């Protein structure tokens, strides 16, 4: 099956496969949202079935919860778990300091809550997501529906004083209607091109009335696992200052992901 995957999907699969090796019996695990995280959930489900791994998964979206249950992972809420050993999730961008932009799938609010309630956050990605400076990927902010246009105007006013290259803002749509998050909120995407001071911007955005959370993850990620289309995997740990290189041997008969779509 993996022989039919595109190079980018092979890279996601490789990173996901490597990341679940960090999971140990008895752990409580945050399960991310998005196409790369979906590979991870499937790989983790394989370990649960084949190794009788006993874990509890805390999903970061309704769609991740459905997938986790489908592959045999026991799902609990964050309130039940209280604290997690590790969260594994994808990212839309990451820089050299492991700062991230997340929220391309509209789940960054729950993703940030779960990640910050974990001893460790592991990000799984492909090499294309690494950037020198954050901002090429639109930065999402989640806003409550009441007065969202006022919140949007206040954000645009704030951006004038921020170190960013662009200031276009757009309401995320789902066809002809606004996209609605799992929490019932809207998403506004900020097309900034370059973010000069991500920490300052994150703090300022969250002071605006109506803004629930933004997609900047600052000082949250501990480990980045980067997959490549040829099966190579690079694991960087910011706390240990280490870089480890491995190679995954693709198994052509593997049919774990035949029904997985982005």
PDB file of C-alpha atoms in Angstrom:
ATOM      1  CA  UNK A   1       0.000   0.000   0.000  1.00  0.00           C
ATOM      2  CA  UNK A   2       2.745   2.458   0.913  1.00  0.00           C
ATOM      3  CA  UNK A   3       4.163   2.061  -2.592  1.00  0.00           C
ATOM      4  CA  UNK A   4       1.015   3.809  -3.856  1.00  0.00           C
ATOM      5  CA  UNK A   5       1.460   6.802  -1.531  1.00  0.00           C
ATOM      6  CA  UNK A   6       2.780  10.145  -2.727  1.00  0.00           C
ATOM      7  CA  UNK A   7       6.174  11.233  -1.354  1.00  0.00           C
ATOM      8  CA  UNK A   8       4.489  13.722   0.980  1.00  0.00           C
ATOM      9  CA  UNK A   9       2.192  11.028   2.395  1.00  0.00           C
ATOM     10  CA  UNK A  10       5.156   8.697   2.824  1.00  0.00           C
ATOM     11  CA  UNK A  11       6.874  11.477   4.775  1.00  0.00           C
ATOM     12  CA  UNK A  12       3.816  11.899   7.021  1.00  0.00           C
ATOM     13  CA  UNK A  13       3.578   8.141   7.523  1.00  0.00           C
ATOM     14  CA  UNK A  14       7.268   7.904   8.423  1.00  0.00           C
ATOM     15  CA  UNK A  15       7.021  10.692  11.001  1.00  0.00           C
ATOM     16  CA  UNK A  16       3.842   9.226  12.471  1.00  0.00           C
ATOM     17  CA  UNK A  17       5.282   5.720  12.694  1.00  0.00           C
ATOM     18  CA  UNK A  18       8.377   7.011  14.497  1.00  0.00           C
ATOM     19  CA  UNK A  19       6.402   9.210  16.894  1.00  0.00           C
ATOM     20  CA  UNK A  20       4.273   6.411  18.360  1.00  0.00           C
ATOM     21  CA  UNK A  21       7.458   4.636  19.450  1.00  0.00           C
ATOM     22  CA  UNK A  22       7.570   7.198  22.274  1.00  0.00           C
ATOM     23  CA  UNK A  23       4.305   5.874  23.709  1.00  0.00           C
ATOM     24  CA  UNK A  24       4.578   3.455  26.634  1.00  0.00           C
ATOM     25  CA  UNK A  25       2.055   1.208  28.331  1.00  0.00           C
ATOM     26  CA  UNK A  26      -0.213   3.058  30.739  1.00  0.00           C
ATOM     27  CA  UNK A  27       0.287   6.501  29.221  1.00  0.00           C
ATOM     28  CA  UNK A  28      -2.384   9.151  28.729  1.00  0.00           C
ATOM     29  CA  UNK A  29      -1.860  10.596  25.238  1.00  0.00           C
ATOM     30  CA  UNK A  30      -3.145  13.733  23.562  1.00  0.00           C
ATOM     31  CA  UNK A  31      -4.213  12.933  20.003  1.00  0.00           C
ATOM     32  CA  UNK A  32      -3.814  15.760  17.504  1.00  0.00           C
ATOM     33  CA  UNK A  33      -5.983  16.760  14.568  1.00  0.00           C
ATOM     34  CA  UNK A  34      -5.189  16.972  10.860  1.00  0.00           C
ATOM     35  CA  UNK A  35      -3.908  14.777   8.069  1.00  0.00           C
ATOM     36  CA  UNK A  36      -0.524  14.022   9.662  1.00  0.00           C
ATOM     37  CA  UNK A  37      -2.058  13.391  13.076  1.00  0.00           C
ATOM     38  CA  UNK A  38      -4.505  10.980  11.470  1.00  0.00           C
ATOM     39  CA  UNK A  39      -1.582   8.823  10.331  1.00  0.00           C
ATOM     40  CA  UNK A  40      -0.327   8.847  13.909  1.00  0.00           C
ATOM     41  CA  UNK A  41      -3.685   7.751  15.324  1.00  0.00           C
ATOM     42  CA  UNK A  42      -3.771   4.823  12.892  1.00  0.00           C
ATOM     43  CA  UNK A  43      -0.194   3.822  13.788  1.00  0.00           C
ATOM     44  CA  UNK A  44      -1.006   4.036  17.493  1.00  0.00           C
ATOM     45  CA  UNK A  45      -4.115   1.930  16.977  1.00  0.00           C
ATOM     46  CA  UNK A  46      -1.911  -0.689  15.327  1.00  0.00           C
ATOM     47  CA  UNK A  47       0.276  -0.824  18.433  1.00  0.00           C
ATOM     48  CA  UNK A  48      -2.799  -1.107  20.656  1.00  0.00           C
ATOM     49  CA  UNK A  49      -4.053  -4.094  18.673  1.00  0.00           C
ATOM     50  CA  UNK A  50      -0.749  -5.873  18.068  1.00  0.00           C
ATOM     51  CA  UNK A  51       0.985  -5.212  21.391  1.00  0.00           C
ATOM     52  CA  UNK A  52      -2.055  -4.932  23.662  1.00  0.00           C
ATOM     53  CA  UNK A  53      -0.809  -1.476  24.582  1.00  0.00           C
ATOM     54  CA  UNK A  54      -2.979  -0.022  27.333  1.00  0.00           C
ATOM     55  CA  UNK A  55      -3.321   3.714  26.845  1.00  0.00           C
ATOM     56  CA  UNK A  56      -5.946   6.412  27.152  1.00  0.00           C
ATOM     57  CA  UNK A  57      -6.309   8.902  24.317  1.00  0.00           C
ATOM     58  CA  UNK A  58      -7.543  12.477  24.669  1.00  0.00           C
ATOM     59  CA  UNK A  59      -8.617  13.734  21.208  1.00  0.00           C
ATOM     60  CA  UNK A  60      -8.372  17.371  20.147  1.00  0.00           C
ATOM     61  CA  UNK A  61     -11.415  17.297  17.874  1.00  0.00           C
ATOM     62  CA  UNK A  62     -14.589  15.352  17.229  1.00  0.00           C
ATOM     63  CA  UNK A  63     -13.157  13.825  14.053  1.00  0.00           C
ATOM     64  CA  UNK A  64     -10.035  12.603  15.868  1.00  0.00           C
ATOM     65  CA  UNK A  65     -12.242  11.057  18.551  1.00  0.00           C
ATOM     66  CA  UNK A  66     -14.170   9.106  15.898  1.00  0.00           C
ATOM     67  CA  UNK A  67     -10.967   7.871  14.240  1.00  0.00           C
ATOM     68  CA  UNK A  68      -9.389   6.890  17.575  1.00  0.00           C
ATOM     69  CA  UNK A  69     -12.390   4.804  18.564  1.00  0.00           C
ATOM     70  CA  UNK A  70     -12.468   3.223  15.101  1.00  0.00           C
ATOM     71  CA  UNK A  71      -8.882   1.956  15.483  1.00  0.00           C
ATOM     72  CA  UNK A  72      -9.384   0.644  19.018  1.00  0.00           C
ATOM     73  CA  UNK A  73      -7.950   3.439  21.172  1.00  0.00           C
ATOM     74  CA  UNK A  74      -9.752   4.047  24.468  1.00  0.00           C
ATOM     75  CA  UNK A  75     -10.918   7.671  24.447  1.00  0.00           C
ATOM     76  CA  UNK A  76     -11.439   9.848  27.524  1.00  0.00           C
ATOM     77  CA  UNK A  77     -11.928  13.577  28.050  1.00  0.00           C
ATOM     78  CA  UNK A  78      -9.229  15.930  29.273  1.00  0.00           C
ATOM     79  CA  UNK A  79     -11.271  16.510  32.422  1.00  0.00           C
ATOM     80  CA  UNK A  80     -11.148  12.774  33.092  1.00  0.00           C
ATOM     81  CA  UNK A  81      -7.430  12.567  32.335  1.00  0.00           C
ATOM     82  CA  UNK A  82      -6.543  15.779  34.210  1.00  0.00           C
ATOM     83  CA  UNK A  83      -2.930  15.629  32.970  1.00  0.00           C
ATOM     84  CA  UNK A  84      -1.245  13.867  30.045  1.00  0.00           C
ATOM     85  CA  UNK A  85       2.109  12.204  29.561  1.00  0.00           C
ATOM     86  CA  UNK A  86       2.491  13.348  25.963  1.00  0.00           C
ATOM     87  CA  UNK A  87       0.601  14.946  23.088  1.00  0.00           C
ATOM     88  CA  UNK A  88       1.425  14.132  19.467  1.00  0.00           C
ATOM     89  CA  UNK A  89       0.168  16.535  16.831  1.00  0.00           C
ATOM     90  CA  UNK A  90       1.038  18.058  13.477  1.00  0.00           C
ATOM     91  CA  UNK A  91       1.870  21.661  12.595  1.00  0.00           C
ATOM     92  CA  UNK A  92       1.344  24.003   9.672  1.00  0.00           C
ATOM     93  CA  UNK A  93       4.706  25.697  10.281  1.00  0.00           C
ATOM     94  CA  UNK A  94       7.580  25.399  12.743  1.00  0.00           C
ATOM     95  CA  UNK A  95      10.753  27.432  13.195  1.00  0.00           C
ATOM     96  CA  UNK A  96      14.175  26.702  14.631  1.00  0.00           C
ATOM     97  CA  UNK A  97      12.983  27.414  18.176  1.00  0.00           C
ATOM     98  CA  UNK A  98      10.087  24.941  17.761  1.00  0.00           C
ATOM     99  CA  UNK A  99       7.510  27.721  17.733  1.00  0.00           C
ATOM    100  CA  UNK A 100       4.507  26.696  15.656  1.00  0.00           C
ATOM    101  CA  UNK A 101       1.557  27.882  13.643  1.00  0.00           C
ATOM    102  CA  UNK A 102      -1.355  25.479  13.998  1.00  0.00           C
ATOM    103  CA  UNK A 103      -5.032  25.622  13.169  1.00  0.00           C
ATOM    104  CA  UNK A 104      -5.228  24.856   9.473  1.00  0.00           C
ATOM    105  CA  UNK A 105      -7.885  22.326  10.436  1.00  0.00           C
ATOM    106  CA  UNK A 106      -9.635  24.740  12.776  1.00  0.00           C
ATOM    107  CA  UNK A 107      -8.886  22.780  15.965  1.00  0.00           C
ATOM    108  CA  UNK A 108      -6.109  24.920  17.476  1.00  0.00           C
ATOM    109  CA  UNK A 109      -8.120  25.895  20.575  1.00  0.00           C
ATOM    110  CA  UNK A 110      -8.538  22.321  21.797  1.00  0.00           C
ATOM    111  CA  UNK A 111      -5.073  21.423  20.479  1.00  0.00           C
ATOM    112  CA  UNK A 112      -3.430  24.154  22.552  1.00  0.00           C
ATOM    113  CA  UNK A 113      -5.356  23.254  25.703  1.00  0.00           C
ATOM    114  CA  UNK A 114      -4.412  19.587  25.366  1.00  0.00           C
ATOM    115  CA  UNK A 115      -0.761  20.306  24.483  1.00  0.00           C
ATOM    116  CA  UNK A 116      -0.260  22.597  27.462  1.00  0.00           C
ATOM    117  CA  UNK A 117      -1.783  19.960  29.751  1.00  0.00           C
ATOM    118  CA  UNK A 118       0.979  17.509  28.762  1.00  0.00           C
ATOM    119  CA  UNK A 119       4.440  16.767  30.081  1.00  0.00           C
ATOM    120  CA  UNK A 120       5.702  16.692  26.499  1.00  0.00           C
ATOM    121  CA  UNK A 121       4.507  17.798  23.066  1.00  0.00           C
ATOM    122  CA  UNK A 122       5.790  15.949  20.001  1.00  0.00           C
ATOM    123  CA  UNK A 123       5.150  17.513  16.603  1.00  0.00           C
ATOM    124  CA  UNK A 124       5.110  15.277  13.539  1.00  0.00           C
ATOM    125  CA  UNK A 125       5.677  16.900  10.181  1.00  0.00           C
ATOM    126  CA  UNK A 126       7.415  16.836   6.839  1.00  0.00           C
ATOM    127  CA  UNK A 127      10.366  18.994   5.887  1.00  0.00           C
ATOM    128  CA  UNK A 128       8.241  21.475   3.912  1.00  0.00           C
ATOM    129  CA  UNK A 129       6.745  22.832   7.159  1.00  0.00           C
ATOM    130  CA  UNK A 130      10.075  24.152   8.480  1.00  0.00           C
ATOM    131  CA  UNK A 131      10.509  27.907   8.054  1.00  0.00           C
ATOM    132  CA  UNK A 132      13.077  30.470   9.080  1.00  0.00           C
ATOM    133  CA  UNK A 133      10.363  32.890  10.226  1.00  0.00           C
ATOM    134  CA  UNK A 134       6.722  32.077  10.942  1.00  0.00           C
ATOM    135  CA  UNK A 135       3.948  33.705   8.953  1.00  0.00           C
ATOM    136  CA  UNK A 136       3.793  32.330   5.421  1.00  0.00           C
ATOM    137  CA  UNK A 137       0.935  30.074   6.519  1.00  0.00           C
ATOM    138  CA  UNK A 138      -2.142  32.105   7.513  1.00  0.00           C
ATOM    139  CA  UNK A 139      -2.437  32.480  11.283  1.00  0.00           C
ATOM    140  CA  UNK A 140      -5.892  31.420  12.521  1.00  0.00           C
ATOM    141  CA  UNK A 141      -7.658  33.022  15.447  1.00  0.00           C
ATOM    142  CA  UNK A 142     -10.861  31.623  16.936  1.00  0.00           C
ATOM    143  CA  UNK A 143     -13.524  34.226  17.745  1.00  0.00           C
ATOM    144  CA  UNK A 144     -16.991  33.918  19.236  1.00  0.00           C
ATOM    145  CA  UNK A 145     -19.820  34.547  16.721  1.00  0.00           C
ATOM    146  CA  UNK A 146     -21.261  37.491  18.677  1.00  0.00           C
ATOM    147  CA  UNK A 147     -19.651  40.661  17.374  1.00  0.00           C
ATOM    148  CA  UNK A 148     -17.124  38.793  15.231  1.00  0.00           C
ATOM    149  CA  UNK A 149     -16.888  41.664  12.763  1.00  0.00           C
ATOM    150  CA  UNK A 150     -15.970  44.009  15.614  1.00  0.00           C
ATOM    151  CA  UNK A 151     -13.321  41.556  16.792  1.00  0.00           C
ATOM    152  CA  UNK A 152     -12.004  41.343  13.222  1.00  0.00           C
ATOM    153  CA  UNK A 153     -11.791  45.149  12.979  1.00  0.00           C
ATOM    154  CA  UNK A 154      -9.934  45.339  16.304  1.00  0.00           C
ATOM    155  CA  UNK A 155      -7.470  42.703  15.085  1.00  0.00           C
ATOM    156  CA  UNK A 156      -6.846  44.672  11.897  1.00  0.00           C
ATOM    157  CA  UNK A 157      -6.213  47.802  13.977  1.00  0.00           C
ATOM    158  CA  UNK A 158      -3.782  45.890  16.197  1.00  0.00           C
ATOM    159  CA  UNK A 159      -1.820  44.560  13.225  1.00  0.00           C
ATOM    160  CA  UNK A 160      -0.880  48.111  12.199  1.00  0.00           C
ATOM    161  CA  UNK A 161       1.416  48.301  15.236  1.00  0.00           C
ATOM    162  CA  UNK A 162       2.767  44.738  14.958  1.00  0.00           C
ATOM    163  CA  UNK A 163       5.947  43.572  13.218  1.00  0.00           C
ATOM    164  CA  UNK A 164       4.229  41.764  10.350  1.00  0.00           C
ATOM    165  CA  UNK A 165       4.544  41.994   6.581  1.00  0.00           C
ATOM    166  CA  UNK A 166       0.857  41.621   5.650  1.00  0.00           C
ATOM    167  CA  UNK A 167      -2.412  42.580   7.335  1.00  0.00           C
ATOM    168  CA  UNK A 168      -5.175  40.930   5.294  1.00  0.00           C
ATOM    169  CA  UNK A 169      -7.812  39.117   7.374  1.00  0.00           C
ATOM    170  CA  UNK A 170     -10.483  36.730   6.093  1.00  0.00           C
ATOM    171  CA  UNK A 171     -13.358  34.848   7.695  1.00  0.00           C
ATOM    172  CA  UNK A 172     -12.850  31.124   7.109  1.00  0.00           C
ATOM    173  CA  UNK A 173     -15.693  29.636   5.119  1.00  0.00           C
ATOM    174  CA  UNK A 174     -17.128  26.159   4.708  1.00  0.00           C
ATOM    175  CA  UNK A 175     -18.627  26.447   1.255  1.00  0.00           C
ATOM    176  CA  UNK A 176     -21.151  29.279   1.372  1.00  0.00           C
ATOM    177  CA  UNK A 177     -21.351  29.493   5.161  1.00  0.00           C
ATOM    178  CA  UNK A 178     -18.814  30.389   7.854  1.00  0.00           C
ATOM    179  CA  UNK A 179     -16.667  27.548   9.165  1.00  0.00           C
ATOM    180  CA  UNK A 180     -17.755  26.549  12.672  1.00  0.00           C
ATOM    181  CA  UNK A 181     -15.249  25.078  15.125  1.00  0.00           C
ATOM    182  CA  UNK A 182     -16.032  22.220  17.524  1.00  0.00           C
ATOM    183  CA  UNK A 183     -16.650  24.915  20.149  1.00  0.00           C
ATOM    184  CA  UNK A 184     -19.201  26.673  17.925  1.00  0.00           C
ATOM    185  CA  UNK A 185     -16.929  29.597  17.040  1.00  0.00           C
ATOM    186  CA  UNK A 186     -15.710  31.288  13.852  1.00  0.00           C
ATOM    187  CA  UNK A 187     -12.138  31.286  12.534  1.00  0.00           C
ATOM    188  CA  UNK A 188     -10.476  34.398  11.148  1.00  0.00           C
ATOM    189  CA  UNK A 189      -7.296  33.786   9.150  1.00  0.00           C
ATOM    190  CA  UNK A 190      -4.563  36.427   9.297  1.00  0.00           C
ATOM    191  CA  UNK A 191      -2.434  36.605   6.142  1.00  0.00           C
ATOM    192  CA  UNK A 192       0.719  38.084   7.655  1.00  0.00           C
ATOM    193  CA  UNK A 193       3.459  36.656   5.372  1.00  0.00           C
ATOM    194  CA  UNK A 194       6.080  37.196   8.094  1.00  0.00           C
ATOM    195  CA  UNK A 195       5.748  37.482  11.882  1.00  0.00           C
ATOM    196  CA  UNK A 196       8.630  39.402  13.408  1.00  0.00           C
ATOM    197  CA  UNK A 197       7.753  38.828  17.077  1.00  0.00           C
ATOM    198  CA  UNK A 198       5.454  35.831  17.493  1.00  0.00           C
ATOM    199  CA  UNK A 199       5.373  35.989  21.295  1.00  0.00           C
ATOM    200  CA  UNK A 200       4.304  39.637  21.338  1.00  0.00           C
ATOM    201  CA  UNK A 201       1.658  39.054  18.666  1.00  0.00           C
ATOM    202  CA  UNK A 202       0.209  36.045  20.469  1.00  0.00           C
ATOM    203  CA  UNK A 203      -0.174  37.939  23.730  1.00  0.00           C
ATOM    204  CA  UNK A 204      -1.687  40.989  22.030  1.00  0.00           C
ATOM    205  CA  UNK A 205      -4.225  39.008  20.010  1.00  0.00           C
ATOM    206  CA  UNK A 206      -5.540  37.229  23.091  1.00  0.00           C
ATOM    207  CA  UNK A 207      -6.265  40.587  24.753  1.00  0.00           C
ATOM    208  CA  UNK A 208      -8.849  41.490  22.108  1.00  0.00           C
ATOM    209  CA  UNK A 209     -12.464  40.994  23.242  1.00  0.00           C
ATOM    210  CA  UNK A 210     -14.081  38.138  21.368  1.00  0.00           C
ATOM    211  CA  UNK A 211     -10.806  36.393  20.529  1.00  0.00           C
ATOM    212  CA  UNK A 212     -10.764  33.010  22.232  1.00  0.00           C
ATOM    213  CA  UNK A 213      -7.331  31.765  21.135  1.00  0.00           C
ATOM    214  CA  UNK A 214      -4.785  32.085  18.340  1.00  0.00           C
ATOM    215  CA  UNK A 215      -2.776  29.478  16.439  1.00  0.00           C
ATOM    216  CA  UNK A 216       0.689  30.497  17.669  1.00  0.00           C
ATOM    217  CA  UNK A 217       2.209  27.804  19.886  1.00  0.00           C
ATOM    218  CA  UNK A 218       5.126  29.425  21.719  1.00  0.00           C
ATOM    219  CA  UNK A 219       7.396  27.406  24.047  1.00  0.00           C
ATOM    220  CA  UNK A 220       5.025  24.428  23.972  1.00  0.00           C
ATOM    221  CA  UNK A 221       6.658  21.951  21.585  1.00  0.00           C
ATOM    222  CA  UNK A 222       9.529  19.821  22.934  1.00  0.00           C
ATOM    223  CA  UNK A 223      10.277  17.429  20.079  1.00  0.00           C
ATOM    224  CA  UNK A 224       9.882  17.593  16.299  1.00  0.00           C
ATOM    225  CA  UNK A 225       9.815  14.418  14.206  1.00  0.00           C
ATOM    226  CA  UNK A 226      10.401  15.166  10.514  1.00  0.00           C
ATOM    227  CA  UNK A 227       9.568  12.530   7.940  1.00  0.00           C
ATOM    228  CA  UNK A 228      10.894  12.287   4.370  1.00  0.00           C
ATOM    229  CA  UNK A 229       9.457  10.595   1.317  1.00  0.00           C
ATOM    230  CA  UNK A 230      12.280   8.024   1.179  1.00  0.00           C
ATOM    231  CA  UNK A 231      11.595   6.796   4.720  1.00  0.00           C
ATOM    232  CA  UNK A 232      14.205   8.882   6.530  1.00  0.00           C
ATOM    233  CA  UNK A 233      13.147  10.330   9.868  1.00  0.00           C
ATOM    234  CA  UNK A 234      14.876  13.097  11.801  1.00  0.00           C
ATOM    235  CA  UNK A 235      14.015  13.568  15.481  1.00  0.00           C
ATOM    236  CA  UNK A 236      15.011  16.845  17.125  1.00  0.00           C
ATOM    237  CA  UNK A 237      14.680  17.386  20.872  1.00  0.00           C
ATOM    238  CA  UNK A 238      14.938  20.999  22.010  1.00  0.00           C
ATOM    239  CA  UNK A 239      15.462  20.147  25.692  1.00  0.00           C
ATOM    240  CA  UNK A 240      18.220  17.591  25.124  1.00  0.00           C
ATOM    241  CA  UNK A 241      19.696  19.477  22.180  1.00  0.00           C
ATOM    242  CA  UNK A 242      19.891  16.229  20.216  1.00  0.00           C
ATOM    243  CA  UNK A 243      19.212  15.233  16.615  1.00  0.00           C
ATOM    244  CA  UNK A 244      18.630  11.565  15.776  1.00  0.00           C
ATOM    245  CA  UNK A 245      18.360  10.135  12.271  1.00  0.00           C
ATOM    246  CA  UNK A 246      16.573   6.885  11.451  1.00  0.00           C
ATOM    247  CA  UNK A 247      15.071   5.183   8.426  1.00  0.00           C
ATOM    248  CA  UNK A 248      11.683   3.498   8.196  1.00  0.00           C
ATOM    249  CA  UNK A 249      11.350   0.462   5.968  1.00  0.00           C
ATOM    250  CA  UNK A 250       8.005   0.746   4.227  1.00  0.00           C
ATOM    251  CA  UNK A 251       5.982  -2.460   4.204  1.00  0.00           C
ATOM    252  CA  UNK A 252       4.223  -2.784   0.890  1.00  0.00           C
ATOM    253  CA  UNK A 253       1.568  -5.127   2.301  1.00  0.00           C
ATOM    254  CA  UNK A 254       0.605  -2.627   4.968  1.00  0.00           C
ATOM    255  CA  UNK A 255      -3.053  -1.698   4.471  1.00  0.00           C
ATOM    256  CA  UNK A 256      -3.597   0.411   7.570  1.00  0.00           C
ATOM    257  CA  UNK A 257      -4.319   3.559   5.647  1.00  0.00           C
ATOM    258  CA  UNK A 258      -6.193   2.496   2.561  1.00  0.00           C
ATOM    259  CA  UNK A 259      -9.319   4.317   3.695  1.00  0.00           C
ATOM    260  CA  UNK A 260      -7.585   7.365   5.167  1.00  0.00           C
ATOM    261  CA  UNK A 261      -8.196  10.687   3.446  1.00  0.00           C
ATOM    262  CA  UNK A 262      -6.880  14.142   4.333  1.00  0.00           C
TER     263      UNK A 262
END
